[in-house]
Structure formats: structure tokens, C-alpha cells
Amino acid sequence: MRQRHEFHVDSTRYLDDHGKPLGELPPQAEQTERTLAAYRNMVLTRAFDTKTIALQRTGKCGTYPSVLGHEVIGTAIGQSLASTDVFVPYYRDQATHILRGVSLTELLLYWGGDERGSAWKHCPEDLPISVPIATQCCHAVGVASAFRIRGEARAVVCCVGDGGTSKGDFLESINLAGAWHLPVVFVVINNQWAISTPRTVQSSAETIAQKAIGAGLPGHVVDGNDYFAVTETMDQALARAHGGKGASVIEAVTYRLGDHTTADDATRYRSAEELKKAWERDGLKRLQNYLHNTGLWDPEQEKRLQSECKEAVDRAVEAYLATEPEPPTAMVDYLFETVPMALQAQRERIADKYRARTGQGGAA
Amino acid sequence: MRQRHEFHVDSTRYLDDHGKPLGELPPQAEQTERTLAAYRNMVLTRAFDTKTIALQRTGKCGTYPSVLGHEVIGTAIGQSLASTDVFVPYYRDQATHILRGVSLTELLLYWGGDERGSAWKHCPEDLPISVPIATQCCHAVGVASAFRIRGEARAVVCCVGDGGTSKGDFLESINLAGAWHLPVVFVVINNQWAISTPRTVQSSAETIAQKAIGAGLPGHVVDGNDYFAVTETMDQALARAHGGKGASVIEAVTYRLGDHTTADDATRYRSAEELKKAWERDGLKRLQNYLHNTGLWDPEQEKRLQSECKEAVDRAVEAYLATEPEPPTAMVDYLFETVPMALQAQRERIADKYRARTGQGGAA
Amino acid sequence: MNASAQKAVARSSASEVKDITLVEAVNMALAWEMAHDESVVVLGEDIATNGGVFRATVGLKERFGYKRVMDTPLAENLIAGATIGMAVQGLKPVAEFQFMGFIYAGMEQMVSHAARMRNRTRGRLHCPLVYRAPFGGGIHAPEHHSESTEALFAHVPGLRVVIPSSPQRAYGLLLAAIRNPDPVVFLEPKRIYRAVTQSVTDNGDALPLDTCFTLREGDDVTLISWGASIMETLQAADKLTEQGISAEVIDVATVSPLDRETLLCSVAKTGRAVIVHEACRSGGVGAEIAASIAEAAFLDLQAPVVRVTGYDTIMPYYRNEQAYLPQVDDIVEAVEQVIAL
Amino acid sequence: MNASAQKAVARSSASEVKDITLVEAVNMALAWEMAHDESVVVLGEDIATNGGVFRATVGLKERFGYKRVMDTPLAENLIAGATIGMAVQGLKPVAEFQFMGFIYAGMEQMVSHAARMRNRTRGRLHCPLVYRAPFGGGIHAPEHHSESTEALFAHVPGLRVVIPSSPQRAYGLLLAAIRNPDPVVFLEPKRIYRAVTQSVTDNGDALPLDTCFTLREGDDVTLISWGASIMETLQAADKLTEQGISAEVIDVATVSPLDRETLLCSVAKTGRAVIVHEACRSGGVGAEIAASIAEAAFLDLQAPVVRVTGYDTIMPYYRNEQAYLPQVDDIVEAVEQVIAL
Ligand SMILES: Cc1ncc(C[n+]2csc(CCOP(=O)(O)OP(=O)(O)O)c2C)c(N)n1
Ligand SMILES: Cc1ncc(C[n+]2csc(CCOP(=O)(O)OP(=O)(O)O)c2C)c(N)n1
Ligand SMILES: [Mg+2]
Ligand SMILES: [Mg+2]
């Protein structure tokens, strides 16, 4: 006697590689202001990215992970999130952070080796950048649990890379999200690579979205270079979460157009042709084409936007470079709410050495 | 534009609760000797289980996890495995261990607090009992990798409980098994409970087998109280593994008829009715009915088997109780291949204390 | 809700004085704090319906509801990490690891996130959480159920590691741990979960963290211990008294950050120290204490600081576990040695 | 296979003498042993095609094939555990953790299985494996990329923890670690991966494990260190020589199990010891060394054993990391103090 249990995941796409609609667009396409704001954020993100890489190359910033190729996804996420929601990032979510109100200067401080880069003034409940892969997924379900416990109609969006979906944290967390019916949306940013490891080495699953099935959750694949597809999917998943209908997993398919970080050299492990092909699918250019084609954007506006973005980035860089490092005593001051007895002698030693080196008394 | 990716898992059952075939039986049902051997192993396993619980109750054994309700699954696994394969158990696989040639005395020593219980003479490559939940899944893929690396046509069977499928180890390991196309079969023994935690609290997935989908593996559900269903599924999965066709995940559905361990009291968290219903589906009784119905077994044979099993168990208990504890210096002697310098003084102290306590010099 | 659950819960009405065991004190502290602070939640494997395998959380689900008392799927990494997510949201989660031997899967979350959240966000977010785990050997348990690896957590800056050794201290220190705005690893010596009862007032009074407790004053030697070994240490002190040796007994209680002042004051008086712990010797918390005393009290010491500990090997299965655990006679012998010098 | 990969591989033909860096020595040892023992396999994230993010495994896949040089999915727990499965099968797997900051997910497998397999099966199975990880700060890296938590592993019975501090010792100790039939945590000080070159003979000669290396003899004080801090320690010894202080410098190399004999012999001669390590002070390996010396050399010591270490806090992001790391002057100052006593 046999019985069959069936499952599926759908994938969505609205625009072709040139920005031409493949059919009817989702209702989000009528929100012109939102679409234009999205485009502006993508351009700003890319300008920031280019500049930060340049800073790193000239020794003015630390190792930095380029967001090139992720702008559409990050922007759509940032727009879909309510300000009362909580965003749980990984480390390549610059586009979303900017929409959440993290300042460019704060982002630079973080990658420039200064803890104050995570002391965001805006969206103070958002989690900081998470470097240990996939660990943030567990925090996301914890935050969503807090909402459920308190009966708040808020939701969480958690980002993770394709590589991160091999790690227990992701798999355990989506399972809990299903079991506890939590208001959380997991967005897997499948950029085809985890440093040098291609998507196919991570898993023989045809899609990453199908990992949702084992957690009892709906999974969706979406073209991550298609602003309307990502936006519609995010809006629906968040509506579901806000409406108490539970969690979802979205696989947003894109391509990491840059090196893994400024410490990486991607030519070691992937071909120029592959990269060239990926550029043809670039989501920023695709949306730009769409906007041009529909008359919502013109070269003049583009020029103005480019220079506005450049200025914004330059201002941020200036502020970043002008920020004095913290006195080293800060390394002890934020460990606990108050400095414990056991650490006070060490704190004094740090302060003494700092004074001796700089002549400054501020650290005491 | 939408695209749909479809997946499924099948579930199999051949015998009804009373041992009556629900339709055509698989070819394995014609292997009468194998079926009878299976039945004998189930009865022996149950006799061992009953006796060990009694030993624990009288202070002659440590905390012990009853195998009641798992006999069919464990037996079918033990029969399907080739002697050159490697078995990677969890801690409730007595039925399989016995078929692998682990002696009842060794099993008693393990649960009786003596490390020599894992120094099996037979099947020396099988992994020892694994207490930390699901951790053994990672070992299983490691062993299977060794086979692949050396080009050996051997396979691995790894058992894990339903509770264990929530832990990263299981999920990471099935993913690797898919990605590396490894000769390994994961058997999830879904006995509905993880101590007091019901299956529904572990996951909202309808089946556990569907977790295979996210790893790109085939998943099967099988009635774990149906000897023919488990045997057929195991044979097929192992043939697949031996034939270089890759891994599979089998969810064998049964019920933990006893307390979690002798330290547990299941009446705290589950109802007498539920337990009573589960007993009606007992796989040992079901196979017995089938054998009686088909004339392969009679009360006389049953009586003889029961007394043989009792004797075998009694002999093992005697040997176990007669086994002197190891000298405590053993705690140091097997830590590394040779006792490092740094441990020699500690070893001497252990030996001195032992000598002082027992007057025995053997430990030196 | 069964009878014993009701009894346990019934306990936490105000200012009752009860003769209770250490594990009952844990239950009482949880119940008190949950009743008085609705941001306190508890989670773990088998802690809700079953009340925990050691019954530490019995009755809480019935009293405070399943939303605040959560049975989790079986995944320690997830428990450690989800707890962090709850904590940054202002809840005060208390997560149970069923045994210390199963806490390691949670290490990454503890080390890389719980311990660092406040520091890396410069105070924007912080983690008022407690990770509870029963620990230690001597209860005839199976493999992996007898670990004493407090030193692993004590070496992680940003974590507090707190270990009660009596019902009273279990009650007061757990309350303090829950109220503390930073992460606390709270290790409960299961060998003495039910060893003694003590009269404890259920009035919500916390005890101070980061402080040693001097259990007995003495002049000739300072005995330093924590957790279940406090029992043998006190018994050794009794024996020593009979021999005319006056031992001061200190329960370290918070093994990190360490209250060196109390220890050094005592050694300044006695000139001798013996440290007793169940964990293996090398790299145990005893090493830090011995190193600190030997450095800071160099001129006070009349004998080397000696450690009476478990051996540098794996806790044997239970037939031989007593041969591993430090015994009263080992402590007495060590004291005799340092006194002889 | 690109040019630099070919170069690296070309190196391991017999008995060549090469000027190489520490990370090149790691590569050379791996290549030698893979060429001479086909049971040696390597695995990790980005170690095959990419040759490792620090290029430690460059060229190995091209030379030994993808079956023996395996890029894994991104899961450290899995890496730690699958390595155990390979090892019990008689392979000699060498697994790379990309940074020590990401090793913690593997702790459960290391503590509960790798370290115990031989003991719990009474020798039936054992784990001839190596867990490699770059560790330590000072390279301007992002968060979580600068950890020195060797003490966590040193406290786990059944694990060896080995730390090379020169190209020669990296080569000889890694060979010894691979050949050793028990699990070795092999920590590579990435701050000095390329700091110096040294002439190393590629002849497959291993160095002994469980042994300290005396790098410089001296009479007035024993400087004890390991890993990258050996650099500052040697520089401090130079400075001290200028001041007329003769320092013996010992590289501990195997921080567990510990070669106390070498350390104690030296202290018996010098009467003074200063321990230098980058890890935070409390519960660091320095604590065990200090406690051991203070106990066993009580009568030899003319001054307390002093530790120069990182602070008991989280390694700051890179703008302030130098304020965390022990500096040459800190060591000199500590020696001056103990000499003054
Ligand atoms: C637990 C852990 N292991 C390893 C690393 C090192 N590492 C940093 S990024 C990365 C690849 C991540 O790939 P993916 O998840 O696909 O995200 P992407 O970088 O492609 O956006 C690795 C291995 C890490 N940060 N954390
Ligand atoms: C990592 C880990 N966490 C917790 C435990 C304690 N524990 C022992 S058995 C068990 C439940 C396991 O349930 P399941 O996997 O369904 O197997 P079953 O016992 O039902 O056969 C738990 C939580 C453990 N042994 N290991
Ligand atoms: Mg990626
Ligand atoms: Mg179960």
C-alpha cells in the first residue's frame, strides 16, 4: 500500500534581462514613487560600494564585502519592512541598512574597525551585522518569538547567503519558525558563490527554497534581479507574517558581481565569461531600463542622481575619516553593564598605557 | 512568469495491524528463513529489554533506554546491512547490534557503566553508541566519504530519532550526503516522542522524510511496525548505496512503547489511551500473527523460542555481573595511544589509591 | 497538572520559609521571578509539560502558560541562539540545557554573540539571559552526563559563570542571574540537587554576583571550592578540625569574573591555600585561582597553592566514577602536605 | 592550476632546502605527507579550488585530486564530525577551519567524540585527525577573525593542542600531528604566516610533540610563550640583553598536554618566569603554566610568576587591536619587575 505526499515551490519573474515585462506586472508596479525610491537606493548603494572598495585599496578601510549584485534584493527588503519590524542582517545587506536609516558613516566605521559602527541611531532594534555565517537565523526566530509571546503584530526579516543554508543554524531556525508559527521571513540571497564554493557544491537540491519543505514552510524562488518579483514576494511574505499566518523562506537568485571581499580574488576560481553573463542580468540596470522604457526616468535625472549619491558618499567618507578612534578603555567599558571589580585593574592599565602613548587623559 | 518545482515522498505499508497483507507483498516475503530469523531476533531483543529494565530496577544496571517498539526496524536494518557495511547507531538500536554480533554482555556492560561495553569483538568498524543526539550523523557521512575516497562498494546505515532530526547535525549531514553522493542510508526512527516532546512539537512538517527534499535526496516513509515494508525499503536503499547511486532518508514510523529511559516516567506526559492504541500496532505481535496465519510458526515453536531467549539473556546477565570493574588506571590508559609524560604522575596517583583501597597491584 | 507540580508552584507565594533542596530552590526562584516580572520566560527541552528531567521547571507551564514556558525542538545551538534573539528584545529568557554534556553545540552562539552583543553594539543591544545546565558527576549517569567544563565558559569574556552550592545560594544567585542585564551561565551541581534541604525564605531576595562566600572562618589554611565539591570540602574541614587544623572554607560561587579580593584576604591570613574542584586539573578554574594567588600573595604564602581535582582525562563511566572524583581524604591529605611545609 | 599553485606544489620533491614562510611550511608539510601516505586527505571550506583563504592548501587539489582534497559545504560542525568518520576508517584527515573564530560550531564533535573515541571504545576505534585553524589577532581583520582561544581546547582531555611559531616548527610539527594517531588541534598564528622566511629542508622529518622548544638559553629569567607572541618575546629578550638581563626563551609549542619538565628545569635555573600570550588572561593557558610552576617550583622561585597577556575582554576591532595585544615593552617591563624583587 503506497501513499504519496506532494510538495512544491514556485518561482517568480516579471521582467526579462532588458527590463521588458514578460507579462502582466504585479500591483506593486503601479507604486511609481516606491519604484523610483528603490532605484535611487540601488544607485546610492552602488556608489557607496565602489567608494568603500577604493578606500580599502588605499588603506583607509578594512576588509570589505562588496554588495554588487545584491542591490535589488536588499532594497526590496528594506522597502517591504515596516519600521516597527526587526531586520536581522548578515554582512552584505548594505542596501537594506541604508533604507533602515543606518548612516553611511556608521557602515564605514564598522568595516573600518570601529565598534561604534554598530551603535546605530535609527532602527535601534535591528540586529548588528553578523559575520559568523547563519548564526543570525537563530536570533531571528528568538526576536520573532518575543513578538509572539507579547502578542505584537510585528515581523522579522532575516538574510542569509546560499552558503549559509548548509549550516545547522539556518536549518534549525526555519524548523522552529514552522513549529512555532513565527512571524519571520527568511531571505536566502543565492548569489551562486560562497567565497570560492559554487552553489552546486553546497547542496544537490535543485532549489534552496525547497529546504523550506522539511520545515513545513512555504518556499519561494524569486529572480533576485527583478525588483517587482522580489517586492511582490516580500510584501506577501510579510503580510503573511504580520497576519499571524506564519513564516516563509524566499530564495532570491542573483549573482555576486564582485570579489567575495576585498581580500579575495575571484579570478582564481571563476571564469570571465560567467561573470560577463551575470552582468547581463544585473538588476539595477534592468530596473533602469524599465524606468526609461516606461518614461519614468531620463538621462538628466540619472545624472542628477549620480551626483547626489556621490556627494552623499563623499560626506559620509569625510565624517568617517574625521572620527577619532575610541580610547582603548572602551574595550572594557561595554563588556558588561558596569565594569566588574575583576576588570578594574586591567582597565587602569589600559588607561595608563593610553595616556603614556597619547598624553590624553580621556580614557580614565 | 511562474514556474513550479514538484517533489514528493511515498509511504509504504504491507500488513495491517493484525498481520494481514493489505495486498501483494514484496519479494522479501518469500524469504522465509530470513523472516523467521527476524522474528527470533525481535523476541530475543524484547527478552533482553525486559530483563535489563529489571536489572536497573534492582540497582544492577544504570539508566537504560528501552527498545520496546523498535524491534522491527532494528531487526530489518541489521538484516539488510552487509557485514562489510558500517552501522552508525544512536542509543536505542539493540535489535541491530545483536544482529551485528555485539554480545548481550557487551550491551549490558555499556549501560552498566563499563567502557568495555563498546570494545566490540564483532563488527569492529561499527561506531559505538552515540548519546549526544544526532552527532553520529556527521560520522556516518565521514565513514561513507572514506568508502568513496577509496572506491569501496560499501555502505553506511545511520540511525537517529525523530527528536534528532531537529538538530543541525542531521540536517547538515543529509545535505552533505546529497552533495557528495555518498553511500549512506539515514533511518529516522520516528517513535512519536523525544522524551516528553511529541513529534508535532519538533516540526510542523507533515512527514520527517520530506526533510530529504531540501538535501536533494529521496525520502521514504515506512510503517516501522511492518517488517516487510521496512525490509523492502532498506534493501532498496542499500542497493542504491552499494550501486553508487547515492544516499536516501527513510522515516520509519513506530511508537516508543516504554518510558524514555528507566529514569523517565512517561505517564507524566502521555495518556494511557494513546499507549494502548500504540500497542495494537506492535510490530512484533503483527509479524507473529502473520507467521501464525501463514503456517510458518506455531505455539510450540514460540514456547521453545521464548525459553531459548530467556536462557541466552540469563547467561549474558551472569557474565555481565561476574565481570570485575576495570582498574581505574584504565581511565588514563586509553586516552591516547600511549600515556603522555604529563599524565604519568596522575596515573601513579590513581594506581596508588587503587592499591591502597583494594590491595591489588594490577593497576600499576 | 499533577500533585507534585502543584506543590512546587504553591511554594512561590510571598515570604514563605520552606525546607527545600537545591533543585527546588531553582524552581522557587524561577517561579518567584516569573510571577514578579513578566518579561521572564523559560525554554528548553522537556521543560514545560514534563517540568524538566530533573524537575527544576515543574509547575511553571501550568502557572504561567505555554507562551512563557516553552518546550523547544531538540537543538542546543538553536536554544542558545533563539535565547539571544529573545533577550535583545528585552525579554529575560532562562534557557535550560538538559545536561552540561550537551551544551557544546551552543558554544558558537554563546561565545560569538551572547557574550559580545553589548560590546559590539556599544550598548545598543544587550543580552539579559541565563543559560542553565545541571553539571558534574557522581550520580551514576550514562556517558556524557557527568561533565564539569565550567572553565570553558569562564575563559569567555562577557559571560558570567555562576555556580550555587546550597539551596539558599541557588535561590539567591539564580534571582540575581535573571535580573542581571548580561548573560549568565548558571551551572547547577546535580550531585547535590537533592543532597540536603535548607530553610529558604521565598521573598525574592537576590544574593550578590561576582562575590565569593566565606562558609567557614579559619586560620591555618584556605580551602577554595565551588559546586558539589563544597560538600567534600566542608567534610574535610570537619576532619581537619578534629586534627586541630583550622580551615577557612570559601565557596567561589561566581567563577568568572573572579572575586580575587576575598580569596587574597583569606590567604593573607592563612598563608596557605588548597583548591578543590571536580573538573580535570589542567586549565581548570583552579589554575586561574592558583596562578592569581601565587602571583598576588607571593610573600604571604607559606606553602605552594595545591589543587585537588579530577584527573586530566574523561570522566569514567559510573563503575569507576568515584575513582575520578576528589574525595574528602584527598583534600585532607593535601592540607596535611601544605601544613607540613 | 595557476602559477603560484604550481610553484607551491613543485616544492615537495625530496630533501629540497627552501626559504619559506610559515604558511608555506604548512603547505609543504601537507604536500609531503599526502605524497608519502595516501590515507592523508584534506577538507574544509574553500581549500581545494581556491587553495584556502590563506593559501595554505594551494596546489594540493591539482596534485592529489579532488577525492583527497575536498571543498565542503559551509558547516563547521559537519566538518568536525565528518572528519571523525573518516578518521575511524583509517584515513588521516586534516580539516581546516577557515578562522578560529568559526571553530566553535565544531566543539561538540571535538569534545564529545574526537577526544573520546579511543577511550570510549577502549582502543577499538581511534581518531588520527588534525583540525587546523589560523588564529590570533593583529592582521587588521574584521570581527571574529582574531581569536586566541587555545585554552578552550587545552582543557579538553584527549585533544592535543599544538602551535608552531616558525616555518621550521610548522613543518615538523604538522608532520608529527598528521602522523600522530590521536586528534590534534593545530593552531597557526596567522599574524606571522608571512612575517619571516626560514630555510626548511623538505625531507619529511617531523619534530616531537608534547615538548617545549628552548629557543634561547639564559640565566636570569625564563620567558615562556607560544604562537605569534614568540616574536615579541624574542624581541624583548634582545632588549633585555642590552640591559644586561639574560633571558631564556621557551616556545611551549604543545600547549596540551604540557611539557612541565622543560619549564621547571628552566625555572629551577633562573628562579623567575614571565609568561606571554595573546589570549585573554583569565583561564588562559598561562594560568595553568603559572599554577604548575608556582606549585612545583615553590622553593626555586625568587619572584612571582607573572603573565603578560591580552585583557579579559573581547579583542577590539582593528583600530584598537594593538592596544589589546601584548607588546615588547610590556614584556620588558614585566621582567624588570620580577628581577627587581
Ligand atoms: C561560521 C563561519 N564559517 C566561515 C566563515 C568564513 N566565510 C565568510 S563568508 C563565507 C562564505 C559565505 O557564503 P554565502 O553564505 O553564500 O554568502 P555570500 O558571501 O556569498 O554573500 C565564509 C566561508 C564565516 N564567516 N563564518
Ligand atoms: C545533544 C543532546 N541533547 C539532549 C540530550 C538528552 N536527550 C536524550 S534522549 C533525548 C530525546 C531524543 O529523542 P529522539 O531523537 O526522538 O529519540 P528517542 O529517544 O525517541 O528514540 C534527549 C533530549 C542528548 N542526549 N543529546
Ligand atoms: Mg553566496
Ligand atoms: Mg523519538
PDB file of C-alpha atoms in Angstrom, chain D residues 1-111:
ATOM      1  CA  MET D   1      46.158  25.412 -11.949  1.00  0.00           C
ATOM      2  CA  ASN D   2      47.704  28.812 -11.747  1.00  0.00           C
ATOM      3  CA  ALA D   3      51.355  29.664 -11.481  1.00  0.00           C
ATOM      4  CA  SER D   4      51.612  30.159  -7.746  1.00  0.00           C
ATOM      5  CA  ALA D   5      49.856  26.862  -7.158  1.00  0.00           C
ATOM      6  CA  GLN D   6      52.338  25.078  -9.349  1.00  0.00           C
ATOM      7  CA  LYS D   7      55.222  26.642  -7.525  1.00  0.00           C
ATOM      8  CA  ALA D   8      53.900  25.587  -4.150  1.00  0.00           C
ATOM      9  CA  VAL D   9      53.410  22.021  -5.259  1.00  0.00           C
ATOM     10  CA  ALA D  10      56.688  21.776  -7.066  1.00  0.00           C
ATOM     11  CA  ARG D  11      58.293  22.304  -3.691  1.00  0.00           C
ATOM     12  CA  SER D  12      57.621  18.919  -2.264  1.00  0.00           C
ATOM     13  CA  SER D  13      60.149  16.865  -4.127  1.00  0.00           C
ATOM     14  CA  ALA D  14      62.619  15.176  -1.789  1.00  0.00           C
ATOM     15  CA  SER D  15      65.033  16.972   0.503  1.00  0.00           C
ATOM     16  CA  GLU D  16      64.948  20.357  -1.067  1.00  0.00           C
ATOM     17  CA  VAL D  17      66.003  23.212   1.147  1.00  0.00           C
ATOM     18  CA  LYS D  18      63.821  26.263   0.700  1.00  0.00           C
ATOM     19  CA  ASP D  19      63.441  29.681   2.207  1.00  0.00           C
ATOM     20  CA  ILE D  20      59.810  29.675   3.121  1.00  0.00           C
ATOM     21  CA  THR D  21      57.230  31.364   5.287  1.00  0.00           C
ATOM     22  CA  LEU D  22      55.205  29.688   7.990  1.00  0.00           C
ATOM     23  CA  VAL D  23      52.154  29.285   5.779  1.00  0.00           C
ATOM     24  CA  GLU D  24      54.310  27.849   3.005  1.00  0.00           C
ATOM     25  CA  ALA D  25      55.707  25.393   5.512  1.00  0.00           C
ATOM     26  CA  VAL D  26      52.186  24.266   6.306  1.00  0.00           C
ATOM     27  CA  ASN D  27      51.593  23.733   2.603  1.00  0.00           C
ATOM     28  CA  MET D  28      54.891  21.894   2.220  1.00  0.00           C
ATOM     29  CA  ALA D  29      54.156  19.544   5.122  1.00  0.00           C
ATOM     30  CA  LEU D  30      50.695  18.750   3.758  1.00  0.00           C
ATOM     31  CA  ALA D  31      52.110  18.066   0.300  1.00  0.00           C
ATOM     32  CA  TRP D  32      54.909  15.891   1.664  1.00  0.00           C
ATOM     33  CA  GLU D  33      52.631  13.772   3.732  1.00  0.00           C
ATOM     34  CA  MET D  34      49.980  13.428   1.045  1.00  0.00           C
ATOM     35  CA  ALA D  35      52.658  12.300  -1.368  1.00  0.00           C
ATOM     36  CA  HIS D  36      54.001   9.709   1.065  1.00  0.00           C
ATOM     37  CA  ASP D  37      50.809   8.477   2.723  1.00  0.00           C
ATOM     38  CA  GLU D  38      47.729   8.094   0.634  1.00  0.00           C
ATOM     39  CA  SER D  39      45.493   7.888   3.664  1.00  0.00           C
ATOM     40  CA  VAL D  40      46.061  11.607   4.225  1.00  0.00           C
ATOM     41  CA  VAL D  41      43.178  13.720   2.930  1.00  0.00           C
ATOM     42  CA  VAL D  42      42.345  17.371   3.456  1.00  0.00           C
ATOM     43  CA  LEU D  43      38.990  19.071   3.684  1.00  0.00           C
ATOM     44  CA  GLY D  44      37.458  22.408   4.547  1.00  0.00           C
ATOM     45  CA  GLU D  45      35.807  25.493   3.149  1.00  0.00           C
ATOM     46  CA  ASP D  46      37.495  26.912   0.060  1.00  0.00           C
ATOM     47  CA  ILE D  47      40.561  24.746   0.485  1.00  0.00           C
ATOM     48  CA  ALA D  48      40.506  22.896  -2.837  1.00  0.00           C
ATOM     49  CA  THR D  49      39.952  25.094  -5.891  1.00  0.00           C
ATOM     50  CA  ASN D  50      40.841  28.282  -4.058  1.00  0.00           C
ATOM     51  CA  GLY D  51      43.734  26.773  -2.087  1.00  0.00           C
ATOM     52  CA  GLY D  52      42.446  28.181   1.192  1.00  0.00           C
ATOM     53  CA  VAL D  53      41.823  31.820   2.039  1.00  0.00           C
ATOM     54  CA  PHE D  54      45.402  31.988   3.356  1.00  0.00           C
ATOM     55  CA  ARG D  55      46.719  29.762   0.517  1.00  0.00           C
ATOM     56  CA  ALA D  56      47.794  27.030   2.936  1.00  0.00           C
ATOM     57  CA  THR D  57      46.405  24.273   0.723  1.00  0.00           C
ATOM     58  CA  VAL D  58      47.239  25.781  -2.623  1.00  0.00           C
ATOM     59  CA  GLY D  59      48.126  23.262  -5.324  1.00  0.00           C
ATOM     60  CA  LEU D  60      47.039  20.206  -3.369  1.00  0.00           C
ATOM     61  CA  LYS D  61      43.869  19.590  -5.330  1.00  0.00           C
ATOM     62  CA  GLU D  62      45.746  19.864  -8.627  1.00  0.00           C
ATOM     63  CA  ARG D  63      48.332  17.401  -7.413  1.00  0.00           C
ATOM     64  CA  PHE D  64      46.304  14.907  -5.398  1.00  0.00           C
ATOM     65  CA  GLY D  65      42.866  15.188  -6.927  1.00  0.00           C
ATOM     66  CA  TYR D  66      39.511  16.317  -5.635  1.00  0.00           C
ATOM     67  CA  LYS D  67      38.869  12.986  -3.908  1.00  0.00           C
ATOM     68  CA  ARG D  68      41.625  13.711  -1.418  1.00  0.00           C
ATOM     69  CA  VAL D  69      41.230  17.489  -1.357  1.00  0.00           C
ATOM     70  CA  MET D  70      37.643  18.347  -0.578  1.00  0.00           C
ATOM     71  CA  ASP D  71      35.744  21.610  -0.581  1.00  0.00           C
ATOM     72  CA  THR D  72      32.961  21.116   1.935  1.00  0.00           C
ATOM     73  CA  PRO D  73      29.613  22.796   2.325  1.00  0.00           C
ATOM     74  CA  LEU D  74      29.666  25.647   4.813  1.00  0.00           C
ATOM     75  CA  ALA D  75      29.176  23.883   8.149  1.00  0.00           C
ATOM     76  CA  GLU D  76      31.888  23.655  10.772  1.00  0.00           C
ATOM     77  CA  ASN D  77      30.039  21.146  12.936  1.00  0.00           C
ATOM     78  CA  LEU D  78      29.755  18.916   9.904  1.00  0.00           C
ATOM     79  CA  ILE D  79      33.423  19.358   9.059  1.00  0.00           C
ATOM     80  CA  ALA D  80      34.456  18.436  12.592  1.00  0.00           C
ATOM     81  CA  GLY D  81      32.170  15.406  12.642  1.00  0.00           C
ATOM     82  CA  ALA D  82      32.715  14.070   9.134  1.00  0.00           C
ATOM     83  CA  THR D  83      36.436  14.218   9.845  1.00  0.00           C
ATOM     84  CA  ILE D  84      35.846  11.861  12.759  1.00  0.00           C
ATOM     85  CA  GLY D  85      34.040   9.418  10.493  1.00  0.00           C
ATOM     86  CA  MET D  86      36.925   9.491   8.038  1.00  0.00           C
ATOM     87  CA  ALA D  87      39.462   9.045  10.822  1.00  0.00           C
ATOM     88  CA  VAL D  88      37.841   6.000  12.418  1.00  0.00           C
ATOM     89  CA  GLN D  89      38.034   4.461   8.946  1.00  0.00           C
ATOM     90  CA  GLY D  90      41.792   4.790   8.982  1.00  0.00           C
ATOM     91  CA  LEU D  91      42.101   7.877   6.862  1.00  0.00           C
ATOM     92  CA  LYS D  92      44.231  10.667   8.258  1.00  0.00           C
ATOM     93  CA  PRO D  93      42.053  13.694   7.565  1.00  0.00           C
ATOM     94  CA  VAL D  94      43.348  17.217   8.023  1.00  0.00           C
ATOM     95  CA  ALA D  95      40.399  19.589   8.297  1.00  0.00           C
ATOM     96  CA  GLU D  96      40.767  23.331   8.004  1.00  0.00           C
ATOM     97  CA  PHE D  97      38.595  25.776   9.910  1.00  0.00           C
ATOM     98  CA  GLN D  98      38.837  28.983   7.966  1.00  0.00           C
ATOM     99  CA  PHE D  99      39.388  31.052  11.107  1.00  0.00           C
ATOM    100  CA  MET D 100      39.491  30.048  14.737  1.00  0.00           C
ATOM    101  CA  GLY D 101      36.525  32.348  15.316  1.00  0.00           C
ATOM    102  CA  PHE D 102      34.402  29.865  13.384  1.00  0.00           C
ATOM    103  CA  ILE D 103      35.577  26.702  15.113  1.00  0.00           C
ATOM    104  CA  TYR D 104      33.035  26.793  17.937  1.00  0.00           C
ATOM    105  CA  ALA D 105      30.251  25.111  15.998  1.00  0.00           C
ATOM    106  CA  GLY D 106      32.617  22.141  15.862  1.00  0.00           C
ATOM    107  CA  MET D 107      33.142  21.998  19.636  1.00  0.00           C
ATOM    108  CA  GLU D 108      30.552  19.332  20.372  1.00  0.00           C
ATOM    109  CA  GLN D 109      32.110  16.955  17.863  1.00  0.00           C
ATOM    110  CA  MET D 110      35.600  17.685  19.139  1.00  0.00           C
ATOM    111  CA  VAL D 111      34.822  17.414  22.837  1.00  0.00           C
TER     112      VAL D 111
END
